[in-house]
Amino acid sequence: MNKKIAQFSAHTVLFLGVLLMVVPIWIAFASSTHENVTILKEGMKWGLGDQLVKNYNEVLNQKGGFSQEITATKMFINSFIMAFGIASIKVIISSMSAYAIVYFRFKLAVPLFWLIFITLLVPLEVRILPSYQVVSDLHLTNTYTGLILPLVASATATFFFRQFYK
């Protein structure tokens, strides 16, 4: 009997947690299918409206930003290119460096690992200006390469791969 009560209580807590996460997302989505005037006058809506296609088409295809030349669709594409580029190159570089540290026998393997690991202590803010200077000197500003390359070296990923290989 105690086990059933504990299981029911656990499931109740989990269900409430799911509701806590899903309800705000649903309200935001449902409200996005209504006209702005309706939301301003009547507040957020639980039910779906009839403006889904119009509202999302406007959001995805309306030009905006500083230059008034970019759409949300282009922003999604840029985000995908950045995420895929950074993730794939980071995995390749980190796995190779961790493999070398673990399996190649050389005197500086441990100090080299700790040198890589210590870079975790350097905050991102400290690296911004030098990274920009390097990207600028290589004439990579306003390119995907200039955005991706400074972010591919990762002490965290190297550490995780090292732990996996050991």
Coordinates of C-alpha atoms in Angstrom, one line a residue:
M1 CA 0.0 0.0 0.0
N2 CA 2.8 2.4 0.9
K3 CA 4.5 1.7 -2.5
K4 CA 1.3 2.6 -4.4
I5 CA 0.9 5.9 -2.5
A6 CA 4.6 6.8 -3.1
Q7 CA 4.2 5.9 -6.8
F8 CA 1.0 7.9 -7.1
S9 CA 2.6 10.9 -5.3
A10 CA 5.6 10.7 -7.6
H11 CA 3.4 10.6 -10.7
T12 CA 1.3 13.5 -9.4
V13 CA 4.4 15.6 -8.9
L14 CA 5.7 14.7 -12.4
F15 CA 2.3 15.5 -13.9
L16 CA 2.3 18.9 -12.2
G17 CA 5.8 19.5 -13.5
V18 CA 4.7 18.7 -17.0
L19 CA 1.8 21.1 -16.7
L20 CA 4.1 23.8 -15.3
M21 CA 6.2 23.4 -18.4
V22 CA 3.6 22.9 -21.1
V23 CA 0.8 25.3 -20.1
P24 CA 2.8 28.5 -20.7
I25 CA 4.1 27.2 -24.1
W26 CA 0.5 26.3 -25.1
I27 CA -0.9 29.7 -24.0
A28 CA 1.9 31.5 -26.0
F29 CA 1.2 29.4 -29.0
A30 CA -2.6 29.7 -28.8
S31 CA -2.3 33.5 -28.3
S32 CA -0.1 33.7 -31.3
T33 CA -3.0 32.6 -33.5
H34 CA -5.1 35.6 -32.6
E35 CA -4.9 39.2 -33.8
N36 CA -2.9 41.7 -31.7
V37 CA -6.0 43.7 -30.9
T38 CA -7.7 40.7 -29.4
I39 CA -4.8 39.9 -27.2
L40 CA -4.5 43.5 -26.1
K41 CA -8.2 43.8 -25.3
E42 CA -9.0 40.4 -23.9
G43 CA -5.6 39.1 -22.7
M44 CA -3.9 35.8 -23.4
K45 CA -6.1 33.1 -24.9
W46 CA -6.3 29.3 -24.2
G47 CA -8.1 28.4 -27.5
L48 CA -6.7 28.6 -31.0
G49 CA -7.6 31.6 -33.2
D50 CA -8.0 31.9 -37.0
Q51 CA -4.9 34.0 -37.7
L52 CA -2.2 31.2 -37.5
V53 CA -1.1 31.3 -41.1
K54 CA -1.2 35.1 -41.4
N55 CA 0.7 35.7 -38.2
Y56 CA 3.4 33.2 -38.8
N57 CA 3.8 34.2 -42.4
E58 CA 4.2 37.8 -41.3
V59 CA 6.8 36.8 -38.6
L60 CA 8.8 34.6 -40.8
N61 CA 8.8 36.7 -44.0
Q62 CA 8.7 40.4 -42.8
K63 CA 12.0 42.1 -43.1
G64 CA 13.5 43.6 -40.0
G65 CA 16.6 44.1 -38.0
F66 CA 19.0 47.0 -38.1
S67 CA 19.3 47.0 -41.9
Q68 CA 15.7 46.1 -42.6
E69 CA 17.0 43.4 -44.9
I70 CA 16.7 40.1 -42.9
T71 CA 13.8 37.9 -42.2
A72 CA 13.2 35.4 -39.4
T73 CA 13.6 32.6 -41.9
K74 CA 17.1 33.8 -42.8
M75 CA 17.8 34.0 -39.0
F76 CA 16.8 30.4 -38.6
I77 CA 19.0 29.3 -41.5
N78 CA 21.9 31.3 -40.1
S79 CA 21.4 29.7 -36.6
F80 CA 21.4 26.3 -38.2
I81 CA 24.6 26.9 -40.2
M82 CA 26.3 28.3 -37.0
A83 CA 25.1 25.5 -34.8
F84 CA 26.0 22.7 -37.2
G85 CA 29.3 24.2 -38.1
I86 CA 30.4 24.9 -34.5
A87 CA 29.2 21.5 -33.2
S88 CA 30.7 19.4 -36.0
I89 CA 34.1 21.0 -36.0
K90 CA 34.2 21.1 -32.2
V91 CA 33.5 17.4 -32.0
I92 CA 36.2 16.6 -34.5
I93 CA 38.9 18.8 -32.9
S94 CA 38.0 17.9 -29.3
S95 CA 37.9 14.2 -30.0
M96 CA 41.2 14.3 -31.8
S97 CA 42.9 16.3 -29.1
A98 CA 41.5 14.0 -26.4
Y99 CA 42.5 10.9 -28.3
A100 CA 46.1 12.2 -28.6
I101 CA 46.3 13.0 -24.9
V102 CA 45.0 9.6 -23.8
Y103 CA 46.5 7.2 -26.3
F104 CA 49.8 8.8 -27.4
R105 CA 52.6 8.4 -25.0
F106 CA 54.6 11.6 -24.7
K107 CA 56.0 13.5 -21.7
L108 CA 53.8 16.6 -22.0
A109 CA 50.5 14.7 -22.2
V110 CA 49.4 15.5 -18.7
P111 CA 50.7 19.1 -18.6
L112 CA 49.1 19.7 -22.0
F113 CA 45.7 18.4 -20.8
W114 CA 45.9 20.7 -17.7
L115 CA 46.8 23.6 -19.9
I116 CA 43.7 23.0 -22.0
F117 CA 41.7 22.4 -18.9
I118 CA 42.9 25.7 -17.3
T119 CA 41.5 27.6 -20.2
L120 CA 38.0 26.9 -18.7
L121 CA 38.9 29.6 -16.1
V122 CA 39.2 32.3 -18.8
P123 CA 35.9 34.0 -19.2
L124 CA 34.4 34.6 -22.6
E125 CA 34.5 38.3 -22.1
V126 CA 38.3 38.3 -21.9
R127 CA 38.5 36.5 -25.3
I128 CA 36.1 38.7 -27.3
L129 CA 38.5 41.5 -28.3
P130 CA 41.4 39.3 -29.2
S131 CA 39.1 37.0 -31.1
Y132 CA 37.7 39.9 -33.1
Q133 CA 41.2 41.2 -33.8
V134 CA 42.3 37.8 -35.2
V135 CA 39.1 37.5 -37.3
S136 CA 39.6 41.0 -38.6
D137 CA 43.2 40.5 -39.4
L138 CA 42.3 37.4 -41.4
H139 CA 39.6 39.4 -43.2
L140 CA 36.9 37.0 -42.0
T141 CA 34.5 39.6 -40.7
N142 CA 30.9 39.2 -41.9
T143 CA 31.5 35.5 -42.8
Y144 CA 30.3 32.3 -41.3
T145 CA 34.0 31.2 -41.0
G146 CA 34.7 34.3 -38.9
L147 CA 31.8 33.5 -36.6
I148 CA 32.5 29.7 -36.3
L149 CA 36.3 29.5 -36.0
P150 CA 36.7 31.4 -32.7
L151 CA 34.1 29.1 -31.0
V152 CA 35.4 25.6 -32.1
A153 CA 38.1 25.1 -29.5
S154 CA 36.5 23.7 -26.4
A155 CA 38.2 22.6 -23.2
T156 CA 34.9 21.2 -22.0
A157 CA 34.5 18.9 -25.0
T158 CA 38.1 17.8 -24.8
F159 CA 37.7 17.0 -21.1
F160 CA 34.5 15.0 -21.8
F161 CA 36.2 13.1 -24.7
R162 CA 39.2 12.4 -22.5
Q163 CA 37.0 11.0 -19.7
F164 CA 35.2 8.8 -22.3
Y165 CA 38.5 7.5 -23.8
K166 CA 40.0 6.6 -20.4

